[in-house]
Short mmCIF file of C-alpha atoms in Angstrom, two decimals:
data_model
loop_
_atom_site.label_atom_id
_atom_site.label_comp_id
_atom_site.label_asym_id
_atom_site.label_seq_id
_atom_site.Cartn_x
_atom_site.Cartn_y
_atom_site.Cartn_z
CA MET A 1 -5.81 18.85 -57.11
CA LEU A 2 -5.65 16.86 -53.86
CA ASN A 3 -4.12 13.90 -55.56
CA ALA A 4 -1.39 16.07 -57.03
CA ILE A 5 -0.12 17.29 -53.62
CA LYS A 6 -0.53 13.85 -51.93
CA PRO A 7 2.93 12.50 -51.02
CA SER A 8 3.98 9.13 -52.35
CA LYS A 9 4.32 6.16 -50.09
CA LYS A 10 8.13 6.27 -50.44
CA THR A 11 8.18 9.84 -49.27
CA VAL A 12 6.00 9.02 -46.25
CA MET A 13 8.16 6.00 -45.38
CA LEU A 14 11.34 8.17 -45.68
CA TYR A 15 9.98 10.69 -43.22
CA LEU A 16 8.95 7.88 -40.81
CA LEU A 17 12.27 6.21 -41.20
CA VAL A 18 14.29 9.20 -39.74
CA PRO A 19 12.77 9.11 -36.19
CA VAL A 20 12.91 5.29 -36.17
CA VAL A 21 16.65 5.39 -36.98
CA MET A 22 17.25 8.06 -34.41
CA PHE A 23 15.44 6.05 -31.78
CA ILE A 24 17.43 2.91 -32.60
CA PHE A 25 20.83 4.65 -32.40
CA THR A 26 20.06 6.76 -29.34
CA VAL A 27 18.09 4.17 -27.21
CA PHE A 28 18.20 0.65 -28.55
CA VAL A 29 21.90 0.46 -29.55
CA PRO A 30 23.17 1.80 -26.21
CA LEU A 31 20.91 -0.51 -24.31
CA VAL A 32 22.10 -3.55 -26.21
CA THR A 33 25.67 -2.44 -25.90
CA ALA A 34 25.31 -2.10 -22.15
CA LEU A 35 23.75 -5.56 -21.96
CA VAL A 36 26.68 -7.03 -23.87
CA TYR A 37 29.29 -5.22 -21.79
CA SER A 38 27.58 -6.38 -18.57
CA PHE A 39 28.87 -9.94 -19.16
CA PHE A 40 32.48 -8.79 -19.18
CA GLU A 41 35.01 -7.63 -16.70
CA TRP A 42 36.06 -4.37 -18.33
CA LYS A 43 38.04 -1.46 -16.91
CA GLY A 44 37.48 0.78 -19.99
CA GLY A 45 40.53 -0.28 -21.95
CA PRO A 46 40.80 -2.60 -24.98
CA GLN A 47 40.95 -5.72 -22.85
CA LYS A 48 37.63 -7.37 -21.86
CA THR A 49 37.28 -10.61 -19.99
CA PHE A 50 34.13 -12.59 -20.42
CA ILE A 51 32.77 -13.61 -16.97
CA GLY A 52 29.16 -14.69 -17.72
CA ILE A 53 26.62 -13.68 -15.08
CA GLU A 54 29.11 -12.86 -12.32
CA ASN A 55 28.29 -9.18 -12.49
CA TYR A 56 24.59 -9.99 -12.07
CA THR A 57 25.37 -12.25 -9.15
CA GLN A 58 27.33 -9.46 -7.53
CA LEU A 59 24.56 -6.99 -8.26
CA PHE A 60 21.99 -9.22 -6.62
CA HIS A 61 24.04 -9.26 -3.40
CA ASP A 62 25.08 -5.59 -3.53
CA THR A 63 23.55 -3.99 -0.54
CA THR A 64 24.57 -0.50 -1.67
CA PHE A 65 22.63 -0.92 -5.02
CA TRP A 66 19.49 -2.09 -3.20
CA GLU A 67 19.79 0.71 -0.73
CA ALA A 68 19.96 3.08 -3.75
CA PHE A 69 16.94 1.41 -5.21
CA SER A 70 15.03 1.96 -1.95
CA HIS A 71 15.98 5.67 -2.16
CA ASN A 72 14.61 5.79 -5.70
CA ILE A 73 11.39 4.30 -4.48
CA TYR A 74 11.26 6.96 -1.81
CA LEU A 75 11.71 9.64 -4.48
CA VAL A 76 8.92 8.09 -6.68
CA ILE A 77 6.39 7.95 -3.82
CA ALA A 78 7.25 11.40 -2.50
CA CYS A 79 7.21 13.04 -5.96
CA ILE A 80 3.93 11.43 -7.05
CA ILE A 81 2.33 12.86 -3.96
CA GLY A 82 4.31 16.13 -3.98
CA GLN A 83 4.52 16.90 -7.69
CA ILE A 84 1.31 15.56 -9.09
CA GLY A 85 -0.78 15.97 -5.96
CA ILE A 86 0.21 19.61 -5.34
CA ALA A 87 -0.05 20.27 -9.13
CA PHE A 88 -3.64 19.02 -9.11
CA ILE A 89 -4.61 21.16 -6.16
CA LEU A 90 -2.96 24.29 -7.67
CA VAL A 91 -4.69 23.77 -11.02
CA LEU A 92 -8.06 23.60 -9.23
CA MET A 93 -7.28 26.73 -7.31
CA ILE A 94 -6.18 28.64 -10.46
CA ASN A 95 -9.30 27.57 -12.27
CA SER A 96 -11.39 28.92 -9.50
CA LYS A 97 -13.57 31.94 -10.12
CA LEU A 98 -12.01 33.79 -7.32
CA VAL A 99 -8.52 33.78 -8.83
CA LYS A 100 -7.57 36.66 -11.12
CA CYS A 101 -4.65 36.80 -13.56
CA LYS A 102 -4.67 33.08 -14.30
CA GLY A 103 -2.12 33.24 -17.02
CA ILE A 104 0.47 34.88 -14.74
CA HIS A 105 -0.01 32.13 -12.16
CA ARG A 106 0.45 29.49 -14.81
CA THR A 107 3.55 31.10 -16.12
CA PHE A 108 5.28 31.53 -12.74
CA GLY A 109 4.16 28.00 -11.78
CA PHE A 110 5.96 26.54 -14.83
CA PHE A 111 9.07 28.67 -14.48
CA PRO A 112 11.06 26.38 -12.24
CA SER A 113 10.71 23.61 -14.77
CA THR A 114 12.72 25.66 -17.27
CA ILE A 115 15.73 25.96 -14.96
CA SER A 116 18.66 23.43 -15.27
CA ALA A 117 18.65 20.70 -12.71
CA VAL A 118 22.28 21.61 -11.92
CA CYS A 119 21.24 25.22 -11.16
CA ILE A 120 18.36 23.97 -9.01
CA GLY A 121 20.79 21.85 -7.06
CA LEU A 122 23.12 24.81 -6.53
CA ILE A 123 20.22 27.18 -5.46
CA TRP A 124 18.97 24.64 -2.82
CA ASN A 125 22.53 23.83 -1.75
CA MET A 126 22.85 27.54 -0.80
CA ILE A 127 19.44 27.45 0.97
CA TYR A 128 20.62 24.50 3.15
CA HIS A 129 24.16 25.92 3.72
CA ASN A 130 25.10 25.91 7.40
CA LYS A 131 26.80 29.32 7.36
CA TYR A 132 25.04 31.61 4.82
CA GLY A 133 21.90 29.52 3.96
CA ILE A 134 18.53 31.10 4.29
CA LEU A 135 17.14 28.23 6.30
CA ASN A 136 19.63 28.62 9.26
CA TRP A 137 19.22 32.42 8.87
CA PHE A 138 15.42 32.07 9.30
CA LEU A 139 15.80 29.83 12.36
CA LYS A 140 18.10 32.43 13.98
CA ALA A 141 15.69 35.20 13.09
CA ILE A 142 12.87 33.53 14.86
CA GLY A 143 15.03 32.86 17.93
CA ARG A 144 15.70 29.17 17.39
CA PRO A 145 19.48 29.00 16.66
CA ASP A 146 19.48 25.67 18.54
CA LEU A 147 17.79 24.10 15.55
CA CYS A 148 20.53 25.25 13.11
CA GLN A 149 22.65 22.44 11.63
CA VAL A 150 24.59 21.28 8.63
CA TRP A 151 21.51 20.09 7.01
CA LEU A 152 22.86 17.97 4.16
CA ASN A 153 25.14 16.08 6.55
CA ASN A 154 22.15 14.77 8.55
CA SER A 155 21.68 11.18 7.18
CA LYS A 156 18.25 10.85 8.83
CA ILE A 157 16.69 13.62 6.76
CA VAL A 158 18.94 14.05 3.78
CA MET A 159 16.59 12.17 1.41
CA LEU A 160 13.77 14.48 2.37
CA LEU A 161 16.02 17.50 1.79
CA VAL A 162 17.06 16.43 -1.68
CA THR A 163 13.45 15.48 -2.60
CA ILE A 164 12.04 18.95 -1.84
CA PRO A 165 13.91 20.63 -4.76
CA LEU A 166 12.71 17.80 -7.16
CA ILE A 167 9.06 18.40 -6.04
CA TRP A 168 9.45 22.20 -6.29
CA GLN A 169 10.97 22.00 -9.77
CA TYR A 170 8.39 19.88 -11.51
CA ILE A 171 5.09 20.94 -9.98
CA GLY A 172 4.64 23.45 -12.82
CA TYR A 173 5.40 20.76 -15.43
CA TYR A 174 2.52 18.60 -14.21
CA MET A 175 0.29 21.68 -13.81
CA VAL A 176 0.52 22.23 -17.57
CA ILE A 177 -0.45 18.68 -18.30
CA LEU A 178 -3.26 18.53 -15.83
CA GLN A 179 -4.58 21.95 -16.88
CA SER A 180 -4.94 20.82 -20.49
CA ALA A 181 -6.90 17.80 -19.38
CA ILE A 182 -9.20 19.70 -16.99
CA ALA A 183 -9.79 22.29 -19.71
CA SER A 184 -11.40 19.57 -21.85
CA ILE A 185 -14.08 18.94 -19.19
CA GLY A 186 -17.36 20.51 -20.20
CA THR A 187 -18.41 23.45 -17.98
CA ASP A 188 -22.02 22.08 -18.06
CA VAL A 189 -20.83 18.97 -16.07
CA LEU A 190 -19.40 21.04 -13.22
CA GLU A 191 -22.34 23.49 -13.28
CA SER A 192 -24.73 20.51 -12.92
CA ALA A 193 -22.75 19.32 -9.90
CA GLU A 194 -22.97 22.81 -8.31
CA ILE A 195 -26.75 22.76 -8.84
CA ASP A 196 -26.88 19.39 -7.15
CA GLY A 197 -25.15 20.85 -4.16
CA ALA A 198 -21.60 19.52 -4.64
CA ASN A 199 -18.80 21.52 -3.01
CA GLY A 200 -15.32 22.11 -4.43
CA VAL A 201 -13.75 19.01 -2.81
CA GLN A 202 -16.57 16.81 -3.97
CA LYS A 203 -16.36 18.12 -7.55
CA ALA A 204 -12.54 17.55 -7.47
CA LEU A 205 -12.66 13.99 -6.14
CA TYR A 206 -15.83 12.61 -7.81
CA ILE A 207 -16.02 14.55 -11.09
CA THR A 208 -12.76 16.09 -12.16
CA LEU A 209 -10.36 13.40 -11.02
CA PRO A 210 -12.31 10.44 -12.64
CA LEU A 211 -12.64 12.29 -15.84
CA ILE A 212 -8.84 13.01 -16.17
CA LYS A 213 -7.67 9.63 -14.81
CA ASN A 214 -5.89 8.70 -18.04
CA THR A 215 -3.96 11.89 -17.92
CA VAL A 216 -3.18 11.24 -14.28
CA LEU A 217 -1.89 7.81 -15.24
CA VAL A 218 0.45 9.46 -17.87
CA CYS A 219 1.73 11.84 -15.21
CA VAL A 220 2.43 9.03 -12.87
CA THR A 221 4.30 7.11 -15.53
CA LEU A 222 6.38 10.20 -16.39
CA CYS A 223 7.08 10.86 -12.69
CA ILE A 224 8.20 7.29 -12.02
CA ALA A 225 10.45 7.23 -15.15
CA GLY A 226 12.02 10.52 -14.13
CA ASN A 227 12.73 9.63 -10.57
CA MET A 228 14.04 6.14 -11.24
CA LYS A 229 16.94 7.83 -13.11
CA ALA A 230 17.26 10.89 -10.88
CA PHE A 231 20.86 12.11 -10.78
CA ASP A 232 21.64 15.80 -11.45
CA ASN A 233 20.16 17.52 -8.39
CA ILE A 234 21.44 14.90 -5.89
CA PHE A 235 24.88 14.79 -7.47
CA VAL A 236 25.25 18.55 -7.07
CA MET A 237 23.90 18.69 -3.55
CA THR A 238 25.33 15.61 -1.78
CA LYS A 239 27.04 13.26 -4.25
CA GLY A 240 25.14 10.46 -2.55
CA GLY A 241 26.36 11.31 0.95
CA PRO A 242 26.76 11.40 3.84
CA GLY A 243 28.00 7.92 3.18
CA THR A 244 25.34 6.31 1.01
CA SER A 245 22.40 8.02 2.76
CA SER A 246 21.25 9.80 -0.48
CA MET A 247 22.75 7.42 -2.96
CA VAL A 248 20.45 6.68 -5.97
CA MET A 249 20.94 4.01 -8.67
CA ALA A 250 22.06 6.28 -11.48
CA MET A 251 24.67 7.88 -9.19
CA TYR A 252 25.90 4.50 -8.04
CA GLY A 253 26.31 3.34 -11.56
CA TYR A 254 28.19 6.58 -12.36
CA GLN A 255 30.59 6.10 -9.47
CA ILE A 256 31.20 2.42 -10.33
CA SER A 257 31.77 3.15 -14.00
CA PHE A 258 33.88 6.23 -13.90
CA ASN A 259 35.30 6.75 -10.32
CA GLN A 260 36.17 3.08 -10.01
CA SER A 261 36.68 2.43 -13.80
CA ASN A 262 34.63 -0.68 -13.64
CA MET A 263 32.68 -0.39 -16.90
CA GLY A 264 31.44 -4.03 -16.93
CA TYR A 265 29.75 -3.81 -13.58
CA GLY A 266 28.47 -0.29 -14.40
CA SER A 267 26.86 -1.60 -17.46
CA CYS A 268 25.24 -4.32 -15.33
CA ILE A 269 23.94 -1.62 -13.01
CA SER A 270 22.50 0.27 -15.99
CA VAL A 271 20.63 -2.89 -17.16
CA GLY A 272 19.39 -3.36 -13.57
CA ILE A 273 18.04 0.18 -13.55
CA PHE A 274 16.24 -0.36 -16.83
CA VAL A 275 14.65 -3.61 -15.69
CA LEU A 276 13.58 -2.29 -12.32
CA SER A 277 12.18 0.91 -13.86
CA LEU A 278 9.98 -1.22 -16.21
CA LEU A 279 8.78 -3.28 -13.27
CA VAL A 280 7.91 -0.32 -11.12
CA ILE A 281 6.10 1.51 -14.03
CA GLY A 282 4.25 -1.67 -15.02
CA GLY A 283 3.30 -2.44 -11.42
CA SER A 284 2.07 1.10 -10.74
CA GLN A 285 -0.06 1.17 -13.94
CA ALA A 286 -1.55 -2.25 -13.04
CA LEU A 287 -2.29 -1.00 -9.50
CA ILE A 288 -3.93 2.21 -10.71
CA LYS A 289 -6.11 0.37 -13.23
CA TYR A 290 -7.13 -2.14 -10.63
CA ILE A 291 -8.11 0.52 -8.13
CA THR A 292 -10.06 2.55 -10.74
CA ARG A 293 -11.81 -0.70 -11.95
CA GLU A 294 -12.79 -1.53 -8.38
CA LYS A 295 -14.25 1.90 -7.89
CA GLU A 296 -16.22 1.76 -11.19
CA ALA A 297 -17.58 -1.65 -10.21
#
């Protein structure tokens, strides 16, 4: 009976072929196409002029691109601490015996992750608005109108201001991932630690965190990959301004490709984003593995 319903090898290969073909045409082909176009001077029309590595030479000396790269690194560091760190703390708090209605907390925590990034940008744009924004209203309400300002025009803090919505939006996303990992830890392990006199902080740092380190590594990888291509929120809120104070790599590539109609150099920027993202992800994974290996030793 079991042999009768067992699919043939051709059927299995056919089902496996579909996602492979989809991956090739949605990821691999565009990447190779961008790599090819990056060696041309191309304004988007039928005419292309082969210029070799001139685009890459220009990219290497492009101060705006490297400034945008530094902003992406800022986003990565801030979101690893803000998104994953706060998510870990909130999961531990929700799992506490003192907290009631745990399901409601998880649902409301995950809710911002379901909202479109464009809507998130519009919401926080209204919060920061200098005339009707809730932030300036609050400062006036507590008697500090002198602190009111056009927040998103302040180049010194604009990166912090656009990072806060990103952190707020994805805390719930990482809460779900970490919650599933922590749920797999046996209760007897934590109960034994309590008997030995470990408090909540000690259990979190020396028991829970080491046991879910592989899940944390996955979260860090997802966080880096997401923030190295950040675009939507920042485009809605600042469009990279004031000046280039909140410019990120994806937005710079968008402006070069479509606002300036320089598709060749825009493709070069896309390849640069891909390579730098791989380097940052690989470097972070190697660093985390090295730190955990040192602690285990």
